[in-house]
Amino acid sequence: MEVIAGIYVDRVIQLSVKEVSWTVDFLLWFRWTGKTPESCEGFQIVDGTIESKETEVDETITGEHYQRFRVVAKITKFFDVTRFPCDDHLLTIGVELPASPRREVLFVADRENSSVSSRVNVPAYRIQPAVVLEKPHSYKTTRGDPRLPPKAKSTYSQLRMGIGIERVGWGLYFKMFQFLFIAVLLAHLAFFIRPIEVDPRFGLGVGALFAAVANAYVVSTLVPDTGVLALADIVNGIGIATILITVIQSTISLYLFSVREQEALSRTFDRLSFAVMLSCYVILNVTLPLIAFSQP
């Protein structure tokens, strides 16, 4: 039996990359003729939990059953954070009738009426056009049913909507790392202080190092502990390494100035280090997000 089904997303209530979940408010409807199924009220959300369900319409119109529900569901989503904060994701809503295998009930996607409201907004992301389709979904288990042969699969028809979201511009990138960038710049300013003035020369680098570590800690709280090295981790790592190199450079410059008594060489080394290191740092921090944004 074919059941026409569709989804209209009204709100994305919450989305958390850290908590690997998102909550959505949507309309879900079913239309079919015949006695099977008797009702579609027993639907379930795949990889999600229904937080509230309200029956808006349950009628038979000229021999066709029509049911419409307003649903709020919290759905688990394991976000790919490899390119965070220059990332994009596909949010999916999957609907099944657990009481009716695919051989009994086959969803037909109502593409004409399924969509996402223009009011839907996800902070820091741009919403892409939604796609709705039907696909078979198999469970590799008999679920303990003695009527089924061993290793049998249970296959159900699944109505699935996919909503693409992608980052908008560079705003979040600079917002997340602005203090890191300031810390790196302060560390480079130490090159204009004579090496023998140890307190300010090394104090800038050490202070910048603590600031960079603090920024890395704050950024790490925005992503789940997956063990994946995200773009944000790489940017923080480059910043910390750069500051550490400036401290090492100051040590070498102090050696040239005090021990070798080559003041001119020390000054040249400082100026050259400032130009080369800062240029490389800027190039890296522009190139990395450009590569991340360009990836599909």
Coordinates of C-alpha atoms in Angstrom, one line a residue:
M1 CA 0.0 0.0 0.0
E2 CA 1.4 3.4 -1.0
V3 CA 1.2 6.3 1.5
I4 CA 1.8 9.8 0.3
A5 CA 3.8 11.6 3.1
G6 CA 5.4 15.0 3.4
I7 CA 7.3 17.2 5.9
Y8 CA 7.2 21.0 6.4
V9 CA 9.9 22.3 8.8
D10 CA 8.6 25.3 10.7
R11 CA 11.4 25.9 13.2
V12 CA 14.9 24.7 14.1
I13 CA 14.6 25.2 17.9
Q14 CA 18.1 24.3 18.8
L15 CA 21.3 23.0 17.2
S16 CA 24.4 22.0 19.2
V17 CA 27.5 20.7 17.6
K18 CA 28.9 20.0 21.0
E19 CA 25.9 18.0 22.2
V20 CA 25.6 16.2 18.8
S21 CA 21.9 16.9 18.4
W22 CA 19.3 19.3 17.0
T23 CA 15.7 20.0 17.8
V24 CA 13.1 20.7 15.1
D25 CA 9.5 21.6 15.0
F26 CA 7.7 20.4 11.8
L27 CA 4.4 19.3 10.2
L28 CA 4.1 15.7 9.1
W29 CA 1.2 14.4 7.0
F30 CA 0.1 11.2 5.4
R31 CA -2.5 10.4 2.7
W32 CA -3.7 7.0 1.6
T33 CA -6.6 5.0 0.4
G34 CA -7.6 1.5 1.6
K35 CA -7.7 -0.1 5.0
T36 CA -3.9 -0.6 5.4
P37 CA -2.6 1.0 7.5
E38 CA -5.4 1.8 9.8
S39 CA -3.5 4.8 11.1
C40 CA -0.1 6.4 10.8
E41 CA -0.1 7.8 14.3
G42 CA 2.4 5.2 15.5
F43 CA 5.3 6.7 13.4
Q44 CA 8.7 7.1 14.9
I45 CA 11.6 9.5 14.2
V46 CA 14.8 7.6 13.2
D47 CA 17.8 8.5 15.5
G48 CA 15.5 10.8 17.4
T49 CA 13.1 11.2 20.2
I50 CA 9.6 12.8 19.9
E51 CA 9.3 15.4 22.5
S52 CA 5.8 16.4 21.6
K53 CA 3.2 15.2 19.1
E54 CA -0.2 16.9 18.3
T55 CA -2.8 15.6 15.9
E56 CA -4.0 18.5 13.9
V57 CA -6.2 16.6 11.3
D58 CA -7.5 13.0 11.2
E59 CA -10.2 12.8 8.5
T60 CA -11.4 10.7 5.6
I61 CA -12.0 13.0 2.6
T62 CA -13.7 11.4 -0.5
G63 CA -12.4 8.0 0.5
E64 CA -8.8 9.1 1.2
H65 CA -7.4 9.1 4.7
Y66 CA -5.6 12.3 5.7
Q67 CA -3.6 12.7 8.9
R68 CA -1.5 15.7 9.9
F69 CA 0.7 16.0 13.0
R70 CA 2.7 18.8 14.5
V71 CA 5.9 17.2 15.9
V72 CA 8.8 18.5 18.0
A73 CA 11.7 16.0 17.9
K74 CA 15.2 16.0 19.2
I75 CA 17.5 14.2 16.7
T76 CA 21.0 12.9 17.2
K77 CA 23.4 14.2 14.6
F78 CA 27.1 13.3 14.7
F79 CA 28.5 16.5 13.1
D80 CA 31.7 16.3 11.0
V81 CA 33.9 18.9 12.8
T82 CA 37.0 18.4 10.6
R83 CA 36.5 21.9 9.0
F84 CA 34.9 23.6 12.1
P85 CA 34.4 26.6 12.1
C86 CA 34.2 26.6 8.3
D87 CA 31.9 23.6 8.2
D88 CA 28.7 22.6 6.6
H89 CA 26.3 19.8 7.5
L90 CA 23.3 17.9 6.3
L91 CA 20.4 17.7 8.8
T92 CA 18.1 14.8 8.3
I93 CA 14.6 13.9 9.5
G94 CA 13.7 10.2 9.1
V95 CA 10.2 8.9 9.6
E96 CA 9.1 5.2 9.7
L97 CA 6.1 3.2 10.6
P98 CA 7.6 0.4 12.9
A99 CA 4.4 -1.6 12.8
S100 CA 4.4 -1.9 9.0
P101 CA 7.3 -3.4 6.9
R102 CA 8.1 -1.9 3.5
R103 CA 6.2 -4.8 1.8
E104 CA 3.0 -3.6 3.5
V105 CA 3.5 0.2 3.5
L106 CA 5.5 2.2 1.0
F107 CA 6.0 5.9 1.4
V108 CA 5.7 8.2 -1.6
A109 CA 7.4 11.5 -0.9
D110 CA 5.2 14.5 -1.4
R111 CA 7.9 16.7 -3.0
E112 CA 5.5 19.3 -4.2
N113 CA 4.3 20.3 -0.7
S114 CA 7.4 19.5 1.4
S115 CA 9.7 22.3 2.2
V116 CA 11.4 24.5 4.8
S117 CA 9.7 27.7 6.1
S118 CA 11.4 30.9 5.1
R119 CA 11.4 31.8 8.8
V120 CA 13.7 29.0 9.7
N121 CA 17.0 30.3 10.9
V122 CA 20.1 28.6 12.3
P123 CA 22.6 31.1 13.8
A124 CA 25.9 31.4 11.8
Y125 CA 24.6 29.1 9.1
R126 CA 22.8 29.5 5.7
I127 CA 19.9 27.2 5.0
Q128 CA 20.0 25.3 1.7
P129 CA 17.0 24.0 -0.2
A130 CA 15.5 20.8 1.4
V131 CA 15.2 17.5 -0.4
V132 CA 12.6 14.8 0.5
L133 CA 12.6 11.2 -0.6
E134 CA 11.8 7.6 0.2
K135 CA 14.4 5.0 0.9
P136 CA 14.4 1.5 2.3
H137 CA 15.9 1.1 5.8
S138 CA 16.9 -2.3 6.9
Y139 CA 17.7 -3.6 10.5
K140 CA 20.1 -6.5 10.5
T141 CA 18.3 -8.4 13.2
T142 CA 15.2 -10.6 13.7
R143 CA 14.5 -8.7 16.9
G144 CA 14.0 -12.1 18.5
D145 CA 10.9 -12.9 16.4
P146 CA 10.7 -16.7 16.2
R147 CA 8.7 -16.5 13.0
L148 CA 11.7 -15.2 11.1
P149 CA 14.7 -17.2 9.9
P150 CA 18.1 -16.6 11.5
K151 CA 20.0 -13.5 10.2
A152 CA 16.8 -12.2 8.5
K153 CA 16.6 -8.4 7.9
S154 CA 13.6 -6.3 8.6
T155 CA 13.1 -3.6 6.0
Y156 CA 10.9 -0.5 6.4
S157 CA 10.0 2.4 4.2
Q158 CA 11.6 5.6 5.4
L159 CA 10.5 9.1 4.5
R160 CA 13.7 11.2 4.7
M161 CA 14.2 15.0 4.5
G162 CA 17.6 16.5 4.1
I163 CA 18.4 20.1 5.0
G164 CA 21.8 21.5 4.1
I165 CA 23.4 24.2 6.3
E166 CA 26.6 26.0 5.6
R167 CA 28.7 28.7 7.3
V168 CA 28.2 32.3 6.2
G169 CA 31.4 34.3 5.6
W170 CA 34.4 34.7 7.9
G171 CA 32.6 36.3 10.8
L172 CA 32.7 33.3 13.2
Y173 CA 36.3 32.4 12.2
F174 CA 37.6 35.9 13.2
K175 CA 35.3 36.0 16.2
M176 CA 36.7 32.7 17.6
F177 CA 40.4 33.6 17.0
Q178 CA 40.6 37.3 17.5
F179 CA 42.3 37.0 20.9
L180 CA 44.7 34.4 19.5
F181 CA 45.6 36.7 16.6
I182 CA 46.2 39.6 19.1
A183 CA 48.4 37.4 21.2
V184 CA 50.5 36.3 18.2
L185 CA 50.9 40.0 17.2
L186 CA 52.0 41.0 20.7
A187 CA 54.6 38.1 20.7
H188 CA 56.0 39.5 17.4
L189 CA 56.2 43.0 18.8
A190 CA 58.9 41.7 21.2
F191 CA 61.3 41.7 18.2
F192 CA 61.5 45.5 18.5
I193 CA 62.7 45.3 22.1
R194 CA 66.4 44.9 22.7
P195 CA 67.2 41.3 23.8
I196 CA 69.0 42.5 27.0
E197 CA 65.8 44.0 28.3
V198 CA 64.8 40.5 29.4
D199 CA 61.6 41.2 31.3
P200 CA 59.6 42.9 28.5
R201 CA 61.2 40.9 25.7
F202 CA 60.3 37.5 27.1
G203 CA 57.3 38.7 29.1
L204 CA 55.4 39.5 25.9
G205 CA 55.9 36.0 24.6
V206 CA 55.1 34.2 27.8
G207 CA 51.9 36.3 28.3
A208 CA 50.9 35.7 24.7
L209 CA 51.4 32.0 25.2
F210 CA 49.1 31.9 28.2
A211 CA 46.5 33.8 26.2
A212 CA 46.7 31.4 23.3
V213 CA 46.3 28.4 25.5
A214 CA 43.2 30.0 27.1
N215 CA 41.8 30.6 23.7
A216 CA 42.4 27.0 22.7
Y217 CA 40.6 25.8 25.8
V218 CA 37.6 28.0 25.1
V219 CA 37.3 26.8 21.5
S220 CA 37.6 23.2 22.5
T221 CA 34.4 23.5 24.5
L222 CA 32.5 24.2 21.3
V223 CA 33.1 20.8 19.7
P224 CA 32.5 17.3 20.9
D225 CA 35.4 15.1 22.2
T226 CA 35.6 13.0 19.1
G227 CA 39.4 12.7 18.8
V228 CA 39.2 14.3 15.4
L229 CA 41.7 17.2 14.7
A230 CA 39.4 20.1 13.7
L231 CA 40.5 23.2 11.7
A232 CA 40.0 25.1 14.9
D233 CA 42.5 22.9 16.7
I234 CA 45.0 23.4 13.9
V235 CA 44.7 27.2 14.0
N236 CA 45.2 27.2 17.7
G237 CA 48.1 24.9 17.4
I238 CA 49.8 27.0 14.8
G239 CA 49.3 30.1 17.0
I240 CA 50.8 28.4 20.1
A241 CA 53.7 27.1 18.1
T242 CA 54.3 30.5 16.5
I243 CA 54.4 32.2 19.9
L244 CA 56.8 29.5 21.2
I245 CA 59.1 30.1 18.2
T246 CA 59.2 33.8 19.0
V247 CA 60.4 33.0 22.5
I248 CA 63.1 30.7 21.1
Q249 CA 64.0 33.4 18.7
S250 CA 64.4 35.9 21.5
T251 CA 66.7 33.4 23.3
I252 CA 68.9 33.2 20.2
S253 CA 68.9 36.9 19.7
L254 CA 69.9 37.4 23.4
Y255 CA 72.8 35.0 22.8
L256 CA 74.0 36.9 19.8
F257 CA 73.6 40.3 21.6
S258 CA 75.2 39.4 25.0
V259 CA 77.5 36.4 24.5
R260 CA 78.7 36.9 20.9
E261 CA 78.5 40.7 21.3
Q262 CA 77.1 41.0 17.8
E263 CA 74.5 43.7 18.3
A264 CA 74.0 44.5 14.6
L265 CA 73.5 40.8 13.7
S266 CA 71.0 40.5 16.6
R267 CA 69.0 43.5 15.3
T268 CA 69.0 42.2 11.8
F269 CA 67.9 38.8 13.0
D270 CA 65.0 40.4 14.9
R271 CA 63.8 42.4 11.9
L272 CA 64.1 39.4 9.5
S273 CA 62.3 37.1 11.9
F274 CA 59.5 39.6 12.3
A275 CA 58.9 39.9 8.6
V276 CA 59.2 36.2 7.8
M277 CA 57.3 34.7 10.7
L278 CA 54.4 37.2 10.7
S279 CA 54.0 36.9 6.9
C280 CA 54.0 33.0 7.1
Y281 CA 51.5 33.2 10.0
V282 CA 49.1 35.5 8.1
I283 CA 49.3 33.4 4.9
L284 CA 48.6 30.2 6.8
N285 CA 45.5 31.7 8.6
V286 CA 44.1 32.9 5.3
T287 CA 44.9 29.8 3.3
L288 CA 43.5 27.2 5.7
P289 CA 39.9 28.6 5.9
L290 CA 39.9 29.2 2.1
I291 CA 40.7 25.5 1.6
A292 CA 38.0 24.5 4.2
F293 CA 35.3 26.7 2.5
S294 CA 36.2 25.4 -0.9
Q295 CA 35.7 21.7 0.0
P296 CA 32.2 20.3 -0.8

